[in-house]
PDB file of C-alpha atoms in Angstrom:
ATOM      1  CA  UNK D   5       0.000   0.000   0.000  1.00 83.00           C
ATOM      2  CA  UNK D   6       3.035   2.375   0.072  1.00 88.00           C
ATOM      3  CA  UNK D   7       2.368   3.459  -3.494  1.00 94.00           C
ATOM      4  CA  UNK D   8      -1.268   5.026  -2.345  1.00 96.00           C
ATOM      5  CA  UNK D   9       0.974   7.093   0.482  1.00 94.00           C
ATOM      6  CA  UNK D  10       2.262   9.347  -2.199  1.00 93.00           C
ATOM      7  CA  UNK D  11       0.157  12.249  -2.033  1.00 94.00           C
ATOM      8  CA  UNK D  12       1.594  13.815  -5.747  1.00 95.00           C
ATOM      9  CA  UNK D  13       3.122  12.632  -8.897  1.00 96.00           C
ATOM     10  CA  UNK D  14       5.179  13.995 -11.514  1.00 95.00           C
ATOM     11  CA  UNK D  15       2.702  14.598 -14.815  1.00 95.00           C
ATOM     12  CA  UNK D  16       5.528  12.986 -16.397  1.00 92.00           C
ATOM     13  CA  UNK D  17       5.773  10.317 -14.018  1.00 94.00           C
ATOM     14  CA  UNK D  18       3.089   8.437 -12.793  1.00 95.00           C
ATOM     15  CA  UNK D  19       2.958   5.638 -10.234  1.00 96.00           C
ATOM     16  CA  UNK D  20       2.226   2.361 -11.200  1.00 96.00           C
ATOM     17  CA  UNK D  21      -0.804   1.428  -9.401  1.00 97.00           C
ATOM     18  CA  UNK D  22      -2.202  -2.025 -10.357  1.00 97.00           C
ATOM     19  CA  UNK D  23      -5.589  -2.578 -12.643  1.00 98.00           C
ATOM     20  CA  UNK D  24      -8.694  -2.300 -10.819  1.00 97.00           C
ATOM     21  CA  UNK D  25     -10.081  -4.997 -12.941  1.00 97.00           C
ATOM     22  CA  UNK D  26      -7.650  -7.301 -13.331  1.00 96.00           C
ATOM     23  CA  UNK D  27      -5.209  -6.396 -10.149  1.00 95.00           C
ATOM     24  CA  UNK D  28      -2.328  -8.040 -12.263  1.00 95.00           C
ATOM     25  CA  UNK D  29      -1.866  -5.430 -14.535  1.00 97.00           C
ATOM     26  CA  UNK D  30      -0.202  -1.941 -14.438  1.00 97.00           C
ATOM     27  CA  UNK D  31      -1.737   1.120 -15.229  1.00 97.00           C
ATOM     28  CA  UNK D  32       0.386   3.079 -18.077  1.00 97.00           C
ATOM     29  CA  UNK D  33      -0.929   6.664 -18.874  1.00 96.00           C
ATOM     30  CA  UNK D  34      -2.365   6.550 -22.452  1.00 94.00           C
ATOM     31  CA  UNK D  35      -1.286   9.249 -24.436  1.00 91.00           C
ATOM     32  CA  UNK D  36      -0.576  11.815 -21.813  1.00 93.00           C
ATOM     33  CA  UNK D  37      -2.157  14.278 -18.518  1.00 96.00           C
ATOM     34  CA  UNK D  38      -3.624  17.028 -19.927  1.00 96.00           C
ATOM     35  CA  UNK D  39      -3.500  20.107 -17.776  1.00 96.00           C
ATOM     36  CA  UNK D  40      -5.948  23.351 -17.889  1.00 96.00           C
ATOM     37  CA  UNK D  41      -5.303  26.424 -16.141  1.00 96.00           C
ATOM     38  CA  UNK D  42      -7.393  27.177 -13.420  1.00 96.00           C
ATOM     39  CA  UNK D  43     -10.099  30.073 -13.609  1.00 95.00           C
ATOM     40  CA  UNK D  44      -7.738  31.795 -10.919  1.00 93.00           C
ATOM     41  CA  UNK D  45      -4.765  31.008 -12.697  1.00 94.00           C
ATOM     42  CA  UNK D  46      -6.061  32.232 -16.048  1.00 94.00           C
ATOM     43  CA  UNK D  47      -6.847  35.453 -14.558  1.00 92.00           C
ATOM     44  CA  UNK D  48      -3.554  36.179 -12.715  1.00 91.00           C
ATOM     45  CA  UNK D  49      -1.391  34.736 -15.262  1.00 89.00           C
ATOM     46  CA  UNK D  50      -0.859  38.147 -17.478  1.00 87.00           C
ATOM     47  CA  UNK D  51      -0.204  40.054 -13.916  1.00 90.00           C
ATOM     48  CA  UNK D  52       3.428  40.780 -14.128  1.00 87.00           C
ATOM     49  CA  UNK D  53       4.187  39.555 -10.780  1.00 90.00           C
ATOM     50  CA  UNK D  54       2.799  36.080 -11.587  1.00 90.00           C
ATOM     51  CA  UNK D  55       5.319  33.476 -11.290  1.00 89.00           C
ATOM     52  CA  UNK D  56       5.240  29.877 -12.790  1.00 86.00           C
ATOM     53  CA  UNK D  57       5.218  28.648  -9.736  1.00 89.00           C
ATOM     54  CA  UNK D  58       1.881  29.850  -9.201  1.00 92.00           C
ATOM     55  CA  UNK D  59       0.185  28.147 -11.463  1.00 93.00           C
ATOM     56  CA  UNK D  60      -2.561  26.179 -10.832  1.00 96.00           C
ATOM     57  CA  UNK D  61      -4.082  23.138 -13.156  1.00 97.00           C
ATOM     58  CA  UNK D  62      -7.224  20.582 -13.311  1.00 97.00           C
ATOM     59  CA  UNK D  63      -5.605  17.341 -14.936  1.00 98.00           C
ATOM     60  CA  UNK D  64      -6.969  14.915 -16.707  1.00 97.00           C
ATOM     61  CA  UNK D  65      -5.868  11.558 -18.102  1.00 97.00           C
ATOM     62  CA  UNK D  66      -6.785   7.903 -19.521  1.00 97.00           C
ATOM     63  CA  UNK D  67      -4.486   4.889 -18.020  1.00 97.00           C
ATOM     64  CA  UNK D  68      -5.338   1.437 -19.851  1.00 98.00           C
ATOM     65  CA  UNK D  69      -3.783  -1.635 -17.865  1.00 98.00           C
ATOM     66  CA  UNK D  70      -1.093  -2.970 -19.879  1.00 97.00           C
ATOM     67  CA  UNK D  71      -1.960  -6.590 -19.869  1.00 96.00           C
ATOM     68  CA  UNK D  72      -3.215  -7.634 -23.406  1.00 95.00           C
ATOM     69  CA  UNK D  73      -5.982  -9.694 -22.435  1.00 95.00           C
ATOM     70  CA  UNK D  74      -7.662  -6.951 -19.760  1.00 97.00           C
ATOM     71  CA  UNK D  75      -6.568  -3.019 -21.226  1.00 96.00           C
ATOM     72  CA  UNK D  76      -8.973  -1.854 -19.098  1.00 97.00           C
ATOM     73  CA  UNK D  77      -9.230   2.128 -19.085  1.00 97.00           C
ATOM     74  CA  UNK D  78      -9.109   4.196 -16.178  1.00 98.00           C
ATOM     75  CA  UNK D  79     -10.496   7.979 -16.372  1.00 98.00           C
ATOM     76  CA  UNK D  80      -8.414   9.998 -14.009  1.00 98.00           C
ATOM     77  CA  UNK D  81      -9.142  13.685 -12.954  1.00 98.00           C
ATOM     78  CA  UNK D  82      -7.108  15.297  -9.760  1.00 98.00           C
ATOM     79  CA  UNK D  83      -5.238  19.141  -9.135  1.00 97.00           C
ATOM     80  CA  UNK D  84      -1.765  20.208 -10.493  1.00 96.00           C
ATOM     81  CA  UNK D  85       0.604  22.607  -9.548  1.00 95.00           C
ATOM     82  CA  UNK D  86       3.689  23.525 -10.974  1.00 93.00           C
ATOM     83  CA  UNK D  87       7.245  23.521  -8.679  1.00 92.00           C
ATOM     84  CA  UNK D  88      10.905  24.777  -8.977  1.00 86.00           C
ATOM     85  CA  UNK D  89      13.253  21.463  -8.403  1.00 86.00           C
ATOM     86  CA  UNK D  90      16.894  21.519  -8.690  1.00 82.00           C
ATOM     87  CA  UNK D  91      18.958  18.677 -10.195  1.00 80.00           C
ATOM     88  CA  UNK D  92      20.933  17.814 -12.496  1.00 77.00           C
ATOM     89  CA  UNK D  93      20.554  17.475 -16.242  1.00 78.00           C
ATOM     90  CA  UNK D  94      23.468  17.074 -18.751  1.00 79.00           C
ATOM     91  CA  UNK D  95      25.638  16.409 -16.126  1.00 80.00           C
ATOM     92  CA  UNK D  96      25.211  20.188 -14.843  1.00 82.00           C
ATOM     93  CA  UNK D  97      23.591  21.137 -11.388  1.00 84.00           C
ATOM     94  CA  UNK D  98      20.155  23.330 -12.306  1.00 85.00           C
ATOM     95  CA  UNK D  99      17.059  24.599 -10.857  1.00 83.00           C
ATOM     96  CA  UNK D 100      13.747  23.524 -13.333  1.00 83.00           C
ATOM     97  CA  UNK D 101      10.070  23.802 -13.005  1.00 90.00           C
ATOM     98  CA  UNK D 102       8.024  20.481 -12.888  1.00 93.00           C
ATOM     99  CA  UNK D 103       4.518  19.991 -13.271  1.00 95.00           C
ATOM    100  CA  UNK D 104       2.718  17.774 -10.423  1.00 96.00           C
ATOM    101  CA  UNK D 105      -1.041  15.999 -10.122  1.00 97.00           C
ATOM    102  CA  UNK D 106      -2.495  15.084  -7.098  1.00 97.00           C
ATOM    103  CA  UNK D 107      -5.076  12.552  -7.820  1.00 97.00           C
ATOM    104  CA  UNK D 108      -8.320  12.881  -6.758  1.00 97.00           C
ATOM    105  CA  UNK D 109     -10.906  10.545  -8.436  1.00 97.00           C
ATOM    106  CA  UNK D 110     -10.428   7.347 -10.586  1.00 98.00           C
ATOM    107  CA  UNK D 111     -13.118   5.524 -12.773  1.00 97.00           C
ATOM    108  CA  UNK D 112     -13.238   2.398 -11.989  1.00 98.00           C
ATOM    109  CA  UNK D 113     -12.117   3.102  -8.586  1.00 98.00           C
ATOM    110  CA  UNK D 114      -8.266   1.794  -7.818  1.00 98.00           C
ATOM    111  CA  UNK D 115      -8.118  -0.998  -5.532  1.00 98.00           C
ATOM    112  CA  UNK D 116      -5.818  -0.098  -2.463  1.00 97.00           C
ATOM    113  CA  UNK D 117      -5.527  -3.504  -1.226  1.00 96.00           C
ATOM    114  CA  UNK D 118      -6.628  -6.624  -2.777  1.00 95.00           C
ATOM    115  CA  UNK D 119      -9.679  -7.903  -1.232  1.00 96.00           C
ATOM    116  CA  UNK D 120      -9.904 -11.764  -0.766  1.00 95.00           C
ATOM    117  CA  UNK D 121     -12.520 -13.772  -2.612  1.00 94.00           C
ATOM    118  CA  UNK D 122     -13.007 -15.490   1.226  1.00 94.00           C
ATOM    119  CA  UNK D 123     -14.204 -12.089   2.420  1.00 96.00           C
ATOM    120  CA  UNK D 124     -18.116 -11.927   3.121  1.00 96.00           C
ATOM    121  CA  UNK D 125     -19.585  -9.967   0.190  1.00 97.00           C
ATOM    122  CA  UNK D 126     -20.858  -7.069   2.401  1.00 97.00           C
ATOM    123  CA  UNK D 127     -17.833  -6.473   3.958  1.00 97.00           C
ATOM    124  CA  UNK D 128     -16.178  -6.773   0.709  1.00 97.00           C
ATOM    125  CA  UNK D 129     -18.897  -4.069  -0.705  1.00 98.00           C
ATOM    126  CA  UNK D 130     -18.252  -1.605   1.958  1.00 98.00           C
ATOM    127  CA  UNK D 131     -14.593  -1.330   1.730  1.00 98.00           C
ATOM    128  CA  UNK D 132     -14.722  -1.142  -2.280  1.00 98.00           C
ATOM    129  CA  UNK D 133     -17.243   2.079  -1.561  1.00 98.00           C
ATOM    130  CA  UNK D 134     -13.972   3.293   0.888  1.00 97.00           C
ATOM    131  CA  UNK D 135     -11.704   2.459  -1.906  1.00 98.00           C
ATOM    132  CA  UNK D 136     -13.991   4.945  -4.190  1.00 97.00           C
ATOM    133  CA  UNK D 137     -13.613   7.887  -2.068  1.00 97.00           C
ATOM    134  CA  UNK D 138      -9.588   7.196  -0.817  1.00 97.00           C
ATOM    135  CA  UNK D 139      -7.875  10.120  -3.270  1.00 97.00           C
ATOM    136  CA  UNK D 140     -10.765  12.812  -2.885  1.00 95.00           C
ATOM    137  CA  UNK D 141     -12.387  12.592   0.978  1.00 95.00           C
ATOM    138  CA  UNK D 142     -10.316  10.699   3.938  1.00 95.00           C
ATOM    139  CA  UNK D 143     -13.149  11.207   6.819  1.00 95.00           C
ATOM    140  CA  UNK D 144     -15.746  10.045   4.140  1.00 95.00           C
ATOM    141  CA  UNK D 145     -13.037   6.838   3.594  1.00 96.00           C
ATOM    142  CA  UNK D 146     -12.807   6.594   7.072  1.00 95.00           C
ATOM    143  CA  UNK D 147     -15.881   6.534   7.837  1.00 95.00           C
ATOM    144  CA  UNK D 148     -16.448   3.730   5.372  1.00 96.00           C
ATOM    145  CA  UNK D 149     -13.858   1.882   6.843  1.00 97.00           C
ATOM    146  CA  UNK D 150     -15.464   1.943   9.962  1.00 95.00           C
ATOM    147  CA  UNK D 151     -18.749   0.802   8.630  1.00 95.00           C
ATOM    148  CA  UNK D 152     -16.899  -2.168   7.303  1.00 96.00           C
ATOM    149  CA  UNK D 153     -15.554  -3.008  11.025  1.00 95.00           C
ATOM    150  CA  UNK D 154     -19.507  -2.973  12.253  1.00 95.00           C
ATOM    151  CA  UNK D 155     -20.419  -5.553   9.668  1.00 96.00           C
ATOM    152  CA  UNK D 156     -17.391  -8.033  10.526  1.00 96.00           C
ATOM    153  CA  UNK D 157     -18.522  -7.826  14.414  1.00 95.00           C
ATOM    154  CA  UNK D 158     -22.138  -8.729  12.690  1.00 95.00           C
ATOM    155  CA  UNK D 159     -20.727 -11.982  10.747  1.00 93.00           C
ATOM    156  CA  UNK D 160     -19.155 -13.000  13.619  1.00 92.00           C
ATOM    157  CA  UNK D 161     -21.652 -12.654  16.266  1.00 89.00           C
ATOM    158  CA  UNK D 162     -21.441  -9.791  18.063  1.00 89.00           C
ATOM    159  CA  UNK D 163     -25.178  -7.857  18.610  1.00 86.00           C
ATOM    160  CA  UNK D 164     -25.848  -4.233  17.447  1.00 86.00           C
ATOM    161  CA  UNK D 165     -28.802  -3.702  19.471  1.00 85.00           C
ATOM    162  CA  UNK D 166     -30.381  -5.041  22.587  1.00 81.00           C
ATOM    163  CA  UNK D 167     -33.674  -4.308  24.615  1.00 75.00           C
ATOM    164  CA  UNK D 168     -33.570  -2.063  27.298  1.00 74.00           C
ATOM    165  CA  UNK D 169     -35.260  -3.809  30.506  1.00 67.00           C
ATOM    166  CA  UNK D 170     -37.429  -0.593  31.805  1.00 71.00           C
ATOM    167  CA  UNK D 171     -39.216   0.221  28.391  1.00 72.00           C
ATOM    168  CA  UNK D 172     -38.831  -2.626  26.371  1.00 71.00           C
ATOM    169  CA  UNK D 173     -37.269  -0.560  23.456  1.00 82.00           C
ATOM    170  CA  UNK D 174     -35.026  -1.389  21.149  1.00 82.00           C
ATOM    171  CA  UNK D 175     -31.454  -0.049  21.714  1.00 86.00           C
ATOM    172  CA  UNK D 176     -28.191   0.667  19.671  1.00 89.00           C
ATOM    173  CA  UNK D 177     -24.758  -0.752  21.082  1.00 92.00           C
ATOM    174  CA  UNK D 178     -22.100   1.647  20.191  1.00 91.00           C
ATOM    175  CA  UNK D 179     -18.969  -0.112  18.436  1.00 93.00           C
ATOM    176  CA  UNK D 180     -16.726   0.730  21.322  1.00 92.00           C
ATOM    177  CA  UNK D 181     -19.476  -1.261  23.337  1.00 92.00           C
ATOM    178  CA  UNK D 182     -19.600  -4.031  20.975  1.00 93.00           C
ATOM    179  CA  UNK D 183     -15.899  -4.602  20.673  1.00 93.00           C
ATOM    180  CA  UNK D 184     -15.737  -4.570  24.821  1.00 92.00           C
ATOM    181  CA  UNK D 185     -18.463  -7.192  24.470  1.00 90.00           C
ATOM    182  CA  UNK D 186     -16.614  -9.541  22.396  1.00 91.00           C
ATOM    183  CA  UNK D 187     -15.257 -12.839  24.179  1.00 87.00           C
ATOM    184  CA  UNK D 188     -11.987 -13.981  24.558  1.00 88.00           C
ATOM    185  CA  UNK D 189     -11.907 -16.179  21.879  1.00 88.00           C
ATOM    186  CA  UNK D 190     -11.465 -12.948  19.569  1.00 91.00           C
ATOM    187  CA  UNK D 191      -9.268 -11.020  22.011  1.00 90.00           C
ATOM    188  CA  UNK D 192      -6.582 -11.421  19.586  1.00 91.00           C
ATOM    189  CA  UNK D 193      -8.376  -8.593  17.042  1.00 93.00           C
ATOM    190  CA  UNK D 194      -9.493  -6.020  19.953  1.00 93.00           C
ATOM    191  CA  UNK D 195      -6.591  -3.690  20.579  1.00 93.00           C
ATOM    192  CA  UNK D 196      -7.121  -3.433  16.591  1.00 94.00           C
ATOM    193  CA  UNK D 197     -10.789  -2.981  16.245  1.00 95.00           C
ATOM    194  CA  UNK D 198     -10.506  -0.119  19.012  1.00 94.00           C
ATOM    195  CA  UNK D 199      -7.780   1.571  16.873  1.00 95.00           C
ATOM    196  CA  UNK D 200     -10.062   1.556  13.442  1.00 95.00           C
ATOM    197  CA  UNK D 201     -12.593   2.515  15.610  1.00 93.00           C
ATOM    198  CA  UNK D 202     -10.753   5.764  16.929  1.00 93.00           C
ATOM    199  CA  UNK D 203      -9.537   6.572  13.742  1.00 93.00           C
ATOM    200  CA  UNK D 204     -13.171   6.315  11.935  1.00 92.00           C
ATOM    201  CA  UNK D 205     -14.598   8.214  14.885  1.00 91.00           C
ATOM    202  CA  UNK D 206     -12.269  11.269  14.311  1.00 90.00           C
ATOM    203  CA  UNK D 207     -12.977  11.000  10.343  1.00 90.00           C
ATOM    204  CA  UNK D 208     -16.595  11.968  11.769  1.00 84.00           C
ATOM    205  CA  UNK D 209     -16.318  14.182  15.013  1.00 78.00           C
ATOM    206  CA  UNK D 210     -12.596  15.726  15.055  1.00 67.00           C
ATOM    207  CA  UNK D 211     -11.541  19.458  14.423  1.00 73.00           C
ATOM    208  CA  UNK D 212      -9.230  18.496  11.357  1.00 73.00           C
ATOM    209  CA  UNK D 213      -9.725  16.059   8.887  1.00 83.00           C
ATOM    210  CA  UNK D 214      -7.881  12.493   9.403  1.00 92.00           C
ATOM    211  CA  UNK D 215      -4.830  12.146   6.694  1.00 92.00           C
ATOM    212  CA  UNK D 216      -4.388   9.404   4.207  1.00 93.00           C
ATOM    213  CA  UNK D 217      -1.776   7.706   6.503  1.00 94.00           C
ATOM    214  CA  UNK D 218      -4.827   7.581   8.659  1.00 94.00           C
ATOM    215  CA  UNK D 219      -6.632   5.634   6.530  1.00 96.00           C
ATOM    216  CA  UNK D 220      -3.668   3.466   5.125  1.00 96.00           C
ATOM    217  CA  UNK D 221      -3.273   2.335   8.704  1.00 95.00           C
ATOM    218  CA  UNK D 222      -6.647   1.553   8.863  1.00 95.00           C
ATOM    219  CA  UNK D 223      -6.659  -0.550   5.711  1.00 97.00           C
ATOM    220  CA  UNK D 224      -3.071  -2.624   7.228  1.00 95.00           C
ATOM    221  CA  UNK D 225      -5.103  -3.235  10.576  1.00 96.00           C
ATOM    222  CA  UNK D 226      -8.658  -4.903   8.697  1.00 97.00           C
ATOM    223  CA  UNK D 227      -6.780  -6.702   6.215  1.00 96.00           C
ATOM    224  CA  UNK D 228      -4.934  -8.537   9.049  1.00 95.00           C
ATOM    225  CA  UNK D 229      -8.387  -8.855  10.609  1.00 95.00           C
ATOM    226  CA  UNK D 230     -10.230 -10.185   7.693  1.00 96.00           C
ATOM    227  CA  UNK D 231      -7.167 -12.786   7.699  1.00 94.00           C
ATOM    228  CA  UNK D 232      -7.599 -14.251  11.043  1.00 93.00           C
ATOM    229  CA  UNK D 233     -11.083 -14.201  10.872  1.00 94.00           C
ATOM    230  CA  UNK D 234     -12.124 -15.508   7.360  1.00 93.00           C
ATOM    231  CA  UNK D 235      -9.377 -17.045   5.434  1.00 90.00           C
ATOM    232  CA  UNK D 236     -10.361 -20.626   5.260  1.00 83.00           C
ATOM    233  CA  UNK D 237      -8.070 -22.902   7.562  1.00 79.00           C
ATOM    234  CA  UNK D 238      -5.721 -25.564   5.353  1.00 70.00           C
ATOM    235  CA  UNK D 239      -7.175 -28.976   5.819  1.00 70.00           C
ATOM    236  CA  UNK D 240      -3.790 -30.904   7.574  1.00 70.00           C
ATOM    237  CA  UNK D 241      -5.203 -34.190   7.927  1.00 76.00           C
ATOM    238  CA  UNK D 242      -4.561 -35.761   4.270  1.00 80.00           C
ATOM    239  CA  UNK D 243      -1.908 -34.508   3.838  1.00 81.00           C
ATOM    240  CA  UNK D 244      -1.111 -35.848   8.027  1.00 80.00           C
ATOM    241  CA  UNK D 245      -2.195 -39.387   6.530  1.00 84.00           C
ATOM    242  CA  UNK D 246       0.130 -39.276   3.742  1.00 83.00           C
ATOM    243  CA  UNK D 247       3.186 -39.220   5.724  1.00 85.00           C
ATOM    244  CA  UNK D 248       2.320 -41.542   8.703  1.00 85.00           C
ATOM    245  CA  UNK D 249       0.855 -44.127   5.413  1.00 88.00           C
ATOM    246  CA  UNK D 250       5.097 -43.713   4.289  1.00 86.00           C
ATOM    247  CA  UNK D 251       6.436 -43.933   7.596  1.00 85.00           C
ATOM    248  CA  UNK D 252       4.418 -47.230   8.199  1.00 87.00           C
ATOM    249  CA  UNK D 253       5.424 -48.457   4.583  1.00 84.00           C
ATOM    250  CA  UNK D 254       8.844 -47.570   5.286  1.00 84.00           C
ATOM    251  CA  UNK D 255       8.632 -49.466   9.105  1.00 83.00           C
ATOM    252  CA  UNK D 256       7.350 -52.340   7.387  1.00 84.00           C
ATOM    253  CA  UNK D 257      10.022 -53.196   4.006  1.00 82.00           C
ATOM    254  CA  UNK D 258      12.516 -52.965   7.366  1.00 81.00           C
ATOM    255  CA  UNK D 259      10.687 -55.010   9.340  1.00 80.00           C
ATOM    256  CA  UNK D 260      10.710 -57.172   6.199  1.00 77.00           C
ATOM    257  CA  UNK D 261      14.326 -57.078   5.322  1.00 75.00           C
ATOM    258  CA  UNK D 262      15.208 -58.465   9.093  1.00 74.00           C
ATOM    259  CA  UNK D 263      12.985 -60.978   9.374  1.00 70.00           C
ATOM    260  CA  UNK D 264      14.963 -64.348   9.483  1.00 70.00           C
ATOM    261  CA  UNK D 265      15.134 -66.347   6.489  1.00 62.00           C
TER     262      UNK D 265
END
């Protein structure tokens, strides 16, 4: 997931995020970004003290997977700006200007981790509708992410309501409540549905927005959760079997071999 970490690109160099369709192929820009001066920029840019640097763009590309037998296409739209670097180029030290995009929304969605086909379909659902959102709204992401924690404590169990004893009504159990609840036989996945939880609440209720790292540690804590909780166990018996079957064969052509004549 380090790739979705990087916040902008070069125009010239883009990263290469895997095919949403196929998640084998890599996404090659087709043709190339095509920049357009903001409203903003177009009216400051004839203002002598406008610098490059200033500049301000809406991008907009195609990437195609390059696998033959997929070539999906990806629309791509995000923000540029333009920045002075320094480097070298023909072997002397310079200062250039570079163009930038910060992605903000991909059709169809990127993937930022690939979800198992052993995941529960709703669970599966709610994270791809995180995965949607990841470039252009991290508390919206967030809180998506959370949702996704409140349906794995449904497949495995855990209530989201009960009936208050006084009135008889039908209560919510907050997610902090429902994680306490949860017995010890999942007390290996707590500490990290608290920590999703935290993070989703301040996507909805904090000051400042959460930042993508937020949400990329989010993603590396449930996809260690959907792994102890729904990847399907390896059947050890046969295979078990098979090697006390050769041990036995192997006992007996001794046993054989000493046997008086």
């Amino acid at each position: 997931m380090e790739i979705f970490a990087l916040d902008s690109f070069e125009v010239s160099n883009a990263p290469e995020w895997n095919c949403p369709t196929c998640s084998r192929g890599i996404l090659q820009v087709s043709g190339s970004l095509r920049l357009e001066d903001t409203a903003h920029t177009i009216l400051y840019r004839s203002d002598e003290s406008f610098e490059p640097e200033y500049a301000e763009y809406n991008v907009i590309g195609m990437l195609k997977c390059n696998r033959s037998k997929c070539s999906e296409t990806v629309m791509m739209v995000g923000t540029g700006f333009c920045d002075l670097d320094q480097g070298y180029v023909d072997g002397e030290w310079t200062q250039y200007l570079t163009n930038y995009c910060k992605p903000r929304f991909f059709q169809p969605h990127l993937n930022v981790f690939e979800i198992p086909a052993y995941v529960p379909t709703e669970i599966s659902d709610m994270l791809k509708l995180s995965f949607a959102v990841f470039f252009c709204d991290s508390d919206s992401c967030g809180n998506r992410i959370r949702a996704s924690v409140e349906i794995v404590l449904n497949h495995i169990g855990s209530p989201s309501t009960r009936v208050t004893v006084n009135s008889g009504r039908v209560k919510a159990i907050s997610l902090g409540d429902r994680i306490k609840a949860l017995t010890e036989t999942h007390d290996n996945i707590k500490e990290l549905l608290s920590a999703i939880r935290i993070i989703g609440n301040d996507s909805s209720h904090s000051e400042t927005s959460i930042s993508r790292q937020d949400t990329i540690d989010a993603y590396t804590m449930v996809r260690f959760i959907l792994e102890i909780l729904f990847r399907p166990q390896v059947d050890t018996a046969e295979i078990y079997q098979l090697a006390q079957q050769r041990i036995a064969e192997s006992e007996a052509r001794t046993q054989a071999a000493q046997a008086p004549i």
